[in-house]
């Protein structure tokens, strides 16, 4: 009897986004200079494979400007940093190479502009996320909230500007803005959500209608990969969240048509390895 060949279909949008590609490219450039030690402030992206590959080439990851020596190159990751951190790095005399995503830079400029015009700054997102910490540094007394309930508890007088983390879901942001509209007479809503995330989610939803099961590839710390996994789960088809080819469950290989998607910090090489391993299983 003829054995059916497994079909593997990739989502139309997946893998490195513009910002991640730029940050990783900046780090690559720094390593290639070979003239000094290279540091990143925080992990360059949320992917253990990429971080480990750079570590093998001598790149060190630290969390604080105090841990960066003066005579090295230091790379700012796609999430960006607060201006105070940049000043601290400059004071240490390190050579700063900026890998901040252009979309995040645009949000930082908007926060600075409205804060200087006297607006209260409300930022919607995860308070522990690097991008939010960076954005907050561009405003005077910013308020960070993560859901409509926290918006409902705010008491603000005067003009208010609300902006979000680039990677949150549009409907979550809309719900928060709806609550703020009821409370603030003078509210400026800034639309800053990056379409890279929503496009990946839409492409995955569409993919899930055409496949029997789905694998989502990405670092476990990657917020946008976690959202992709949730998106796949919500469609009801069997799906798994894996970091690399070694984590492909045997059960997944039993399906005839398998979909693949990957977070914005997952390199193409990793996606290729998963596809190859699946074909051989
Ligand atoms: S998801 Fe969007 S905002 Fe975030 S790094 Fe990628 S391109 Fe930039």
Coordinates of N, CA and C in Angstrom, one line a residue, residues 116-278:
X116 N 5.9 66.6 27.1 CA 6.4 68.0 27.2 C 5.3 69.0 26.9
X117 N 4.2 68.6 26.3 CA 3.1 69.5 26.1 C 2.2 69.5 27.3
X118 N 2.5 68.8 28.4 CA 1.7 68.8 29.6 C 0.7 67.7 29.7
X119 N 0.7 66.7 28.8 CA -0.3 65.6 28.9 C 0.1 64.7 30.0
X120 N -0.8 64.1 30.8 CA -0.5 62.9 31.6 C -0.3 61.7 30.6
X121 N 0.7 60.9 30.9 CA 1.0 59.8 30.0 C 0.5 58.5 30.6
X122 N -0.4 57.8 29.9 CA -0.8 56.5 30.3 C -0.3 55.5 29.3
X123 N 0.4 54.5 29.8 CA 1.0 53.5 28.9 C 0.3 52.2 29.2
X124 N -0.2 51.5 28.1 CA -0.9 50.2 28.3 C 0.0 49.1 27.9
X125 N 0.2 48.2 28.8 CA 1.1 47.0 28.5 C 1.6 46.3 29.8
X126 N 2.5 45.5 29.6 CA 3.1 44.7 30.7 C 4.2 45.6 31.4
X127 N 4.0 46.0 32.7 CA 4.9 46.9 33.3 C 6.3 46.3 33.4
X128 N 6.5 45.0 33.3 CA 7.8 44.4 33.4 C 8.5 44.2 32.1
X129 N 7.8 44.6 31.0 CA 8.4 44.4 29.7 C 9.4 45.5 29.4
X130 N 10.5 45.2 28.7 CA 11.5 46.1 28.4 C 11.0 47.3 27.6
X131 N 10.2 47.1 26.7 CA 9.7 48.2 25.9 C 8.9 49.2 26.7
X132 N 8.1 48.7 27.7 CA 7.3 49.6 28.5 C 8.2 50.4 29.5
X133 N 9.2 49.7 30.0 CA 10.2 50.4 30.9 C 10.9 51.5 30.1
X134 N 11.2 51.2 28.9 CA 11.9 52.2 28.0 C 11.0 53.4 27.7
X135 N 9.8 53.1 27.3 CA 8.8 54.2 27.0 C 8.6 55.1 28.2
X136 N 8.4 54.4 29.3 CA 8.0 55.2 30.6 C 9.1 56.2 30.9
X137 N 10.3 55.9 30.5 CA 11.5 56.9 30.7 C 11.4 58.2 29.9
X138 N 10.5 58.2 28.9 CA 10.4 59.4 28.1 C 9.3 60.4 28.6
X139 N 8.6 60.0 29.7 CA 7.5 60.9 30.2 C 7.8 61.3 31.6
X140 N 7.2 62.4 32.0 CA 7.2 62.8 33.5 C 6.0 62.0 34.2
X141 N 6.3 61.3 35.2 CA 5.3 60.6 36.0 C 4.3 59.8 35.2
X142 N 4.8 58.9 34.4 CA 3.9 58.1 33.6 C 3.1 57.1 34.4
X143 N 2.0 56.7 33.9 CA 1.2 55.6 34.6 C 1.1 54.4 33.7
X144 N 1.5 53.3 34.2 CA 1.4 52.1 33.3 C 0.3 51.2 33.8
X145 N -0.6 50.8 32.9 CA -1.8 50.0 33.3 C -1.8 48.8 32.3
X146 N -2.4 47.7 32.7 CA -2.5 46.6 31.8 C -3.8 46.1 31.4
X147 N -4.9 46.7 32.1 CA -6.2 46.2 31.6 C -7.3 47.3 31.9
X148 N -8.5 47.0 31.5 CA -9.6 48.0 31.6 C -9.9 48.3 33.1
X149 N -9.8 47.3 33.9 CA -10.0 47.5 35.4 C -9.1 48.6 36.0
X150 N -7.8 48.4 35.6 CA -6.9 49.4 36.1 C -7.2 50.8 35.5
X151 N -7.6 50.8 34.3 CA -8.0 52.1 33.7 C -9.2 52.7 34.5
X152 N -10.1 51.9 34.9 CA -11.3 52.4 35.7 C -10.9 52.9 37.0
X153 N -9.8 52.5 37.6 CA -9.4 53.0 38.9 C -8.6 54.3 38.8
X154 N -8.3 54.8 37.6 CA -7.5 56.0 37.5 C -8.3 57.2 37.8
X155 N -7.6 58.2 38.3 CA -8.3 59.5 38.5 C -7.4 60.6 38.0
X156 N -7.7 61.1 36.8 CA -6.8 62.0 36.1 C -7.5 63.3 35.8
X157 N -6.8 64.4 36.0 CA -7.3 65.7 35.7 C -6.4 66.3 34.6
X158 N -7.1 67.0 33.6 CA -6.3 67.7 32.5 C -6.1 66.7 31.4
X159 N -5.3 67.2 30.4 CA -5.2 66.3 29.1 C -4.4 65.0 29.4
X160 N -4.9 64.0 28.7 CA -4.3 62.7 28.9 C -3.9 62.1 27.5
X161 N -2.8 61.5 27.4 CA -2.4 60.8 26.2 C -2.2 59.3 26.6
X162 N -2.9 58.4 25.8 CA -2.7 57.0 26.0 C -2.0 56.4 24.8
X163 N -1.1 55.5 25.1 CA -0.3 54.8 24.1 C -0.1 53.4 24.6
X164 N 0.2 52.4 23.7 CA 0.3 51.1 24.1 C 1.7 50.5 23.7
X165 N 2.0 49.3 24.4 CA 3.1 48.5 24.0 C 2.8 48.1 22.5
X166 N 3.8 48.0 21.7 CA 3.6 47.8 20.2 C 3.0 46.4 20.0
X167 N 3.2 45.5 21.0 CA 2.8 44.1 20.7 C 1.5 43.6 21.4
X168 N 0.7 44.5 22.0 CA -0.5 44.0 22.6 C -1.6 43.9 21.6
X169 N -2.7 43.2 21.9 CA -3.8 42.9 21.0 C -4.6 44.2 20.9
X170 N -5.0 44.5 19.6 CA -5.8 45.7 19.4 C -7.1 45.7 20.2
X171 N -7.8 44.6 20.3 CA -9.1 44.6 21.1 C -8.8 44.9 22.6
X172 N -7.7 44.4 23.1 CA -7.4 44.7 24.5 C -7.2 46.2 24.7
X173 N -6.4 46.8 23.8 CA -6.2 48.2 23.9 C -7.5 49.0 23.7
X174 N -8.3 48.6 22.7 CA -9.6 49.3 22.5 C -10.4 49.3 23.8
X175 N -10.4 48.2 24.5 CA -11.3 48.2 25.7 C -10.7 49.2 26.8
X176 N -9.4 49.2 26.9 CA -8.8 50.2 27.8 C -9.2 51.6 27.4
X177 N -9.1 51.9 26.1 CA -9.3 53.3 25.6 C -10.8 53.6 25.8
X178 N -11.7 52.6 25.7 CA -13.1 52.9 25.9 C -13.4 53.4 27.3
X179 N -12.7 52.7 28.3 CA -12.9 53.1 29.7 C -12.3 54.5 29.9
X180 N -11.2 54.8 29.3 CA -10.5 56.1 29.5 C -11.4 57.2 28.9
X181 N -12.0 56.9 27.8 CA -12.9 57.9 27.2 C -14.0 58.4 28.1
X182 N -14.5 57.5 28.9 CA -15.6 57.8 29.8 C -15.1 58.7 31.0
X183 N -13.7 58.6 31.3 CA -13.2 59.3 32.4 C -12.5 60.6 32.1
X184 N -12.0 60.7 30.9 CA -11.1 61.9 30.5 C -11.8 62.7 29.4
X185 N -12.0 64.0 29.7 CA -12.6 64.9 28.8 C -11.7 65.2 27.6
X186 N -10.4 65.3 27.9 CA -9.4 65.6 26.9 C -8.4 64.4 26.8
X187 N -8.8 63.5 25.9 CA -8.0 62.3 25.7 C -7.4 62.1 24.3
X188 N -6.1 62.0 24.2 CA -5.5 61.7 23.0 C -5.1 60.3 22.9
X189 N -5.7 59.5 22.0 CA -5.4 58.1 21.8 C -4.4 57.9 20.7
X190 N -3.3 57.3 21.1 CA -2.2 57.1 20.1 C -2.3 55.6 19.6
X191 N -2.4 55.4 18.3 CA -2.4 54.0 17.8 C -1.0 53.6 17.5
X192 N -0.4 52.7 18.3 CA 1.0 52.4 18.1 C 1.2 50.9 18.0
X193 N 0.2 50.1 17.9 CA 0.3 48.7 17.9 C 0.9 48.3 16.5
X194 N 1.9 47.4 16.6 CA 2.7 47.0 15.4 C 1.9 45.9 14.7
X195 N 1.8 46.1 13.4 CA 1.0 45.1 12.6 C 1.7 43.8 12.4
X196 N 3.1 43.8 12.7 CA 3.8 42.5 12.6 C 3.1 41.4 13.4
X197 N 2.7 41.8 14.6 CA 2.1 40.8 15.5 C 0.8 40.3 15.0
X198 N -0.1 41.3 14.7 CA -1.5 41.0 14.3 C -1.5 40.2 13.0
X199 N -0.5 40.6 12.1 CA -0.5 39.9 10.8 C -0.1 38.4 11.0
X200 N 0.8 38.2 11.9 CA 1.2 36.8 12.2 C 0.0 36.0 12.8
X201 N -0.8 36.7 13.7 CA -1.9 36.0 14.3 C -3.0 35.7 13.2
X202 N -3.2 36.7 12.3 CA -4.2 36.5 11.3 C -3.8 35.3 10.3
X203 N -2.5 35.4 10.0 CA -2.0 34.3 9.0 C -2.1 33.0 9.7
X204 N -1.9 32.9 11.0 CA -2.0 31.6 11.7 C -3.4 31.1 11.8
X205 N -4.3 32.0 12.1 CA -5.7 31.6 12.1 C -6.2 31.0 10.8
X206 N -5.7 31.7 9.7 CA -6.1 31.2 8.3 C -5.4 29.8 8.1
X207 N -4.2 29.7 8.5 CA -3.5 28.4 8.3 C -4.2 27.3 9.1
X208 N -4.7 27.6 10.3 CA -5.3 26.5 11.1 C -6.6 26.0 10.4
X209 N -7.1 26.7 9.5 CA -8.3 26.2 8.8 C -7.9 25.2 7.7
X210 N -6.6 25.1 7.4 CA -6.2 24.3 6.3 C -5.3 23.1 6.7
X211 N -5.1 23.0 8.1 CA -4.2 21.9 8.5 C -4.8 21.1 9.6
X212 N -4.2 19.9 9.9 CA -4.8 19.0 10.9 C -4.3 19.3 12.3
X213 N -3.0 19.9 12.3 CA -2.4 20.2 13.6 C -1.4 21.3 13.3
X214 N -0.9 21.9 14.4 CA 0.0 23.0 14.2 C 1.1 23.1 15.2
X215 N 2.3 23.5 14.8 CA 3.4 23.7 15.7 C 3.8 25.1 15.7
X216 N 4.0 25.7 16.9 CA 4.4 27.1 17.1 C 5.8 27.1 17.6
X217 N 6.7 27.7 16.9 CA 8.1 27.7 17.3 C 8.6 29.0 17.8
X218 N 9.2 28.9 19.0 CA 9.7 30.2 19.6 C 10.2 30.0 21.0
X219 N 10.9 31.0 21.5 CA 11.4 31.0 22.9 C 10.3 31.0 23.9
X220 N 10.4 30.3 25.0 CA 9.3 30.3 26.0 C 9.1 31.7 26.6
X221 N 10.1 32.6 26.5 CA 9.9 33.9 27.1 C 9.4 34.9 26.1
X222 N 9.1 34.5 24.9 CA 8.7 35.4 23.9 C 7.2 35.6 24.0
X223 N 6.8 36.9 24.3 CA 5.4 37.2 24.5 C 4.6 37.0 23.2
X224 N 5.2 37.4 22.1 CA 4.4 37.3 20.9 C 4.2 35.8 20.4
X225 N 5.2 35.0 20.8 CA 5.1 33.5 20.5 C 4.0 32.9 21.4
X226 N 4.0 33.4 22.6 CA 2.9 32.9 23.5 C 1.5 33.2 23.0
X227 N 1.4 34.5 22.4 CA 0.1 34.9 21.9 C -0.2 34.0 20.6
X228 N 0.8 33.7 19.8 CA 0.5 32.9 18.7 C 0.0 31.5 19.1
X229 N 0.6 31.0 20.2 CA 0.2 29.6 20.7 C -1.3 29.7 21.1
X230 N -1.6 30.8 21.8 CA -3.0 31.0 22.3 C -3.9 31.1 21.1
X231 N -3.5 31.8 20.1 CA -4.3 32.0 18.9 C -4.6 30.6 18.2
X232 N -3.6 29.8 18.2 CA -3.7 28.4 17.6 C -4.6 27.6 18.5
X233 N -4.4 27.7 19.8 CA -5.3 26.9 20.7 C -6.8 27.3 20.5
X234 N -7.0 28.6 20.4 CA -8.4 29.1 20.3 C -9.1 28.5 19.0
X235 N -8.3 28.1 18.0 CA -9.0 27.5 16.8 C -9.5 26.1 17.1
X236 N -9.0 25.5 18.1 CA -9.5 24.1 18.5 C -8.7 23.0 17.9
X237 N -7.7 23.3 17.0 CA -7.0 22.1 16.4 C -5.8 21.8 17.4
X238 N -5.3 20.5 17.3 CA -4.2 20.2 18.2 C -3.0 21.1 17.8
X239 N -2.3 21.6 18.9 CA -1.2 22.5 18.6 C -0.2 22.3 19.7
X240 N 1.1 22.6 19.4 CA 2.2 22.5 20.4 C 3.1 23.7 20.3
X241 N 3.7 24.0 21.4 CA 4.6 25.2 21.5 C 6.0 24.6 21.7
X242 N 6.9 24.7 20.7 CA 8.2 24.1 20.9 C 9.3 25.2 20.7
X243 N 10.4 24.9 21.3 CA 11.5 25.9 21.2 C 12.4 25.5 20.0
X244 N 12.5 24.2 19.7 CA 13.4 23.8 18.6 C 12.9 22.4 18.2
X245 N 13.6 21.8 17.2 CA 13.3 20.5 16.6 C 13.3 19.4 17.6
X246 N 14.1 19.5 18.6 CA 14.2 18.4 19.6 C 12.9 18.2 20.4
X247 N 12.1 19.3 20.4 CA 10.9 19.2 21.3 C 9.6 18.8 20.5
X248 N 9.8 18.5 19.2 CA 8.6 18.0 18.4 C 8.0 16.8 19.0
X249 N 6.8 16.8 19.5 CA 6.2 15.6 20.1 C 5.9 14.5 19.0
X250 N 6.1 13.3 19.3 CA 5.9 12.2 18.4 C 4.4 12.3 17.8
X251 N 3.5 12.6 18.7 CA 2.1 12.7 18.4 C 1.9 13.6 17.2
X252 N 2.6 14.8 17.2 CA 2.4 15.8 16.1 C 2.8 15.2 14.8
X253 N 3.8 14.4 14.8 CA 4.3 13.8 13.5 C 3.3 12.8 12.9
X254 N 2.3 12.4 13.7 CA 1.3 11.5 13.2 C 0.3 12.1 12.3
X255 N 0.2 13.4 12.2 CA -0.8 14.1 11.4 C -0.3 14.2 10.0
X256 N -1.2 14.2 9.0 CA -0.9 14.3 7.6 C -0.5 15.7 7.1
X257 N -1.3 16.7 7.6 CA -1.1 18.1 7.2 C -0.8 18.9 8.5
X258 N 0.4 19.4 8.5 CA 0.9 20.1 9.7 C 1.2 21.5 9.4
X259 N 0.7 22.4 10.2 CA 1.0 23.9 10.0 C 2.2 24.3 10.8
X260 N 3.0 25.3 10.4 CA 4.1 25.8 11.2 C 3.9 27.3 11.3
X261 N 4.1 27.8 12.5 CA 4.2 29.3 12.6 C 5.3 29.5 13.6
X262 N 5.8 30.8 13.7 CA 6.9 31.1 14.6 C 6.9 32.5 15.0
X263 N 7.3 32.8 16.2 CA 7.3 34.1 16.8 C 8.3 35.1 16.1
X264 N 8.1 36.3 16.4 CA 9.0 37.4 15.7 C 10.4 37.3 16.1
X265 N 10.8 36.5 17.1 CA 12.2 36.3 17.4 C 12.7 35.0 17.1
X266 N 12.1 34.2 16.2 CA 12.5 32.9 15.9 C 13.3 32.9 14.5
X267 N 14.5 32.6 14.5 CA 15.3 32.6 13.3 C 14.9 31.6 12.2
X268 N 15.1 32.0 11.0 CA 14.7 31.1 9.8 C 15.4 29.7 10.0
X269 N 16.6 29.7 10.5 CA 17.3 28.4 10.5 C 16.6 27.4 11.4
X270 N 16.0 28.0 12.5 CA 15.3 27.1 13.5 C 14.0 26.5 12.8
X271 N 13.4 27.4 12.1 CA 12.1 26.9 11.4 C 12.5 25.8 10.4
X272 N 13.6 26.1 9.7 CA 14.0 25.1 8.7 C 14.3 23.7 9.3
X273 N 15.0 23.8 10.5 CA 15.3 22.5 11.2 C 14.1 21.8 11.7
X274 N 13.1 22.5 12.1 CA 11.8 21.9 12.6 C 11.2 21.2 11.4
X275 N 11.1 21.9 10.3 CA 10.5 21.3 9.1 C 11.2 20.1 8.6
X276 N 12.5 20.1 8.6 CA 13.3 19.0 8.2 C 13.1 17.8 9.1
X277 N 13.1 18.0 10.4 CA 13.0 16.9 11.4 C 11.6 16.3 11.2
X278 N 10.6 17.2 11.0 CA 9.2 16.7 10.9 C 9.1 15.7 9.7

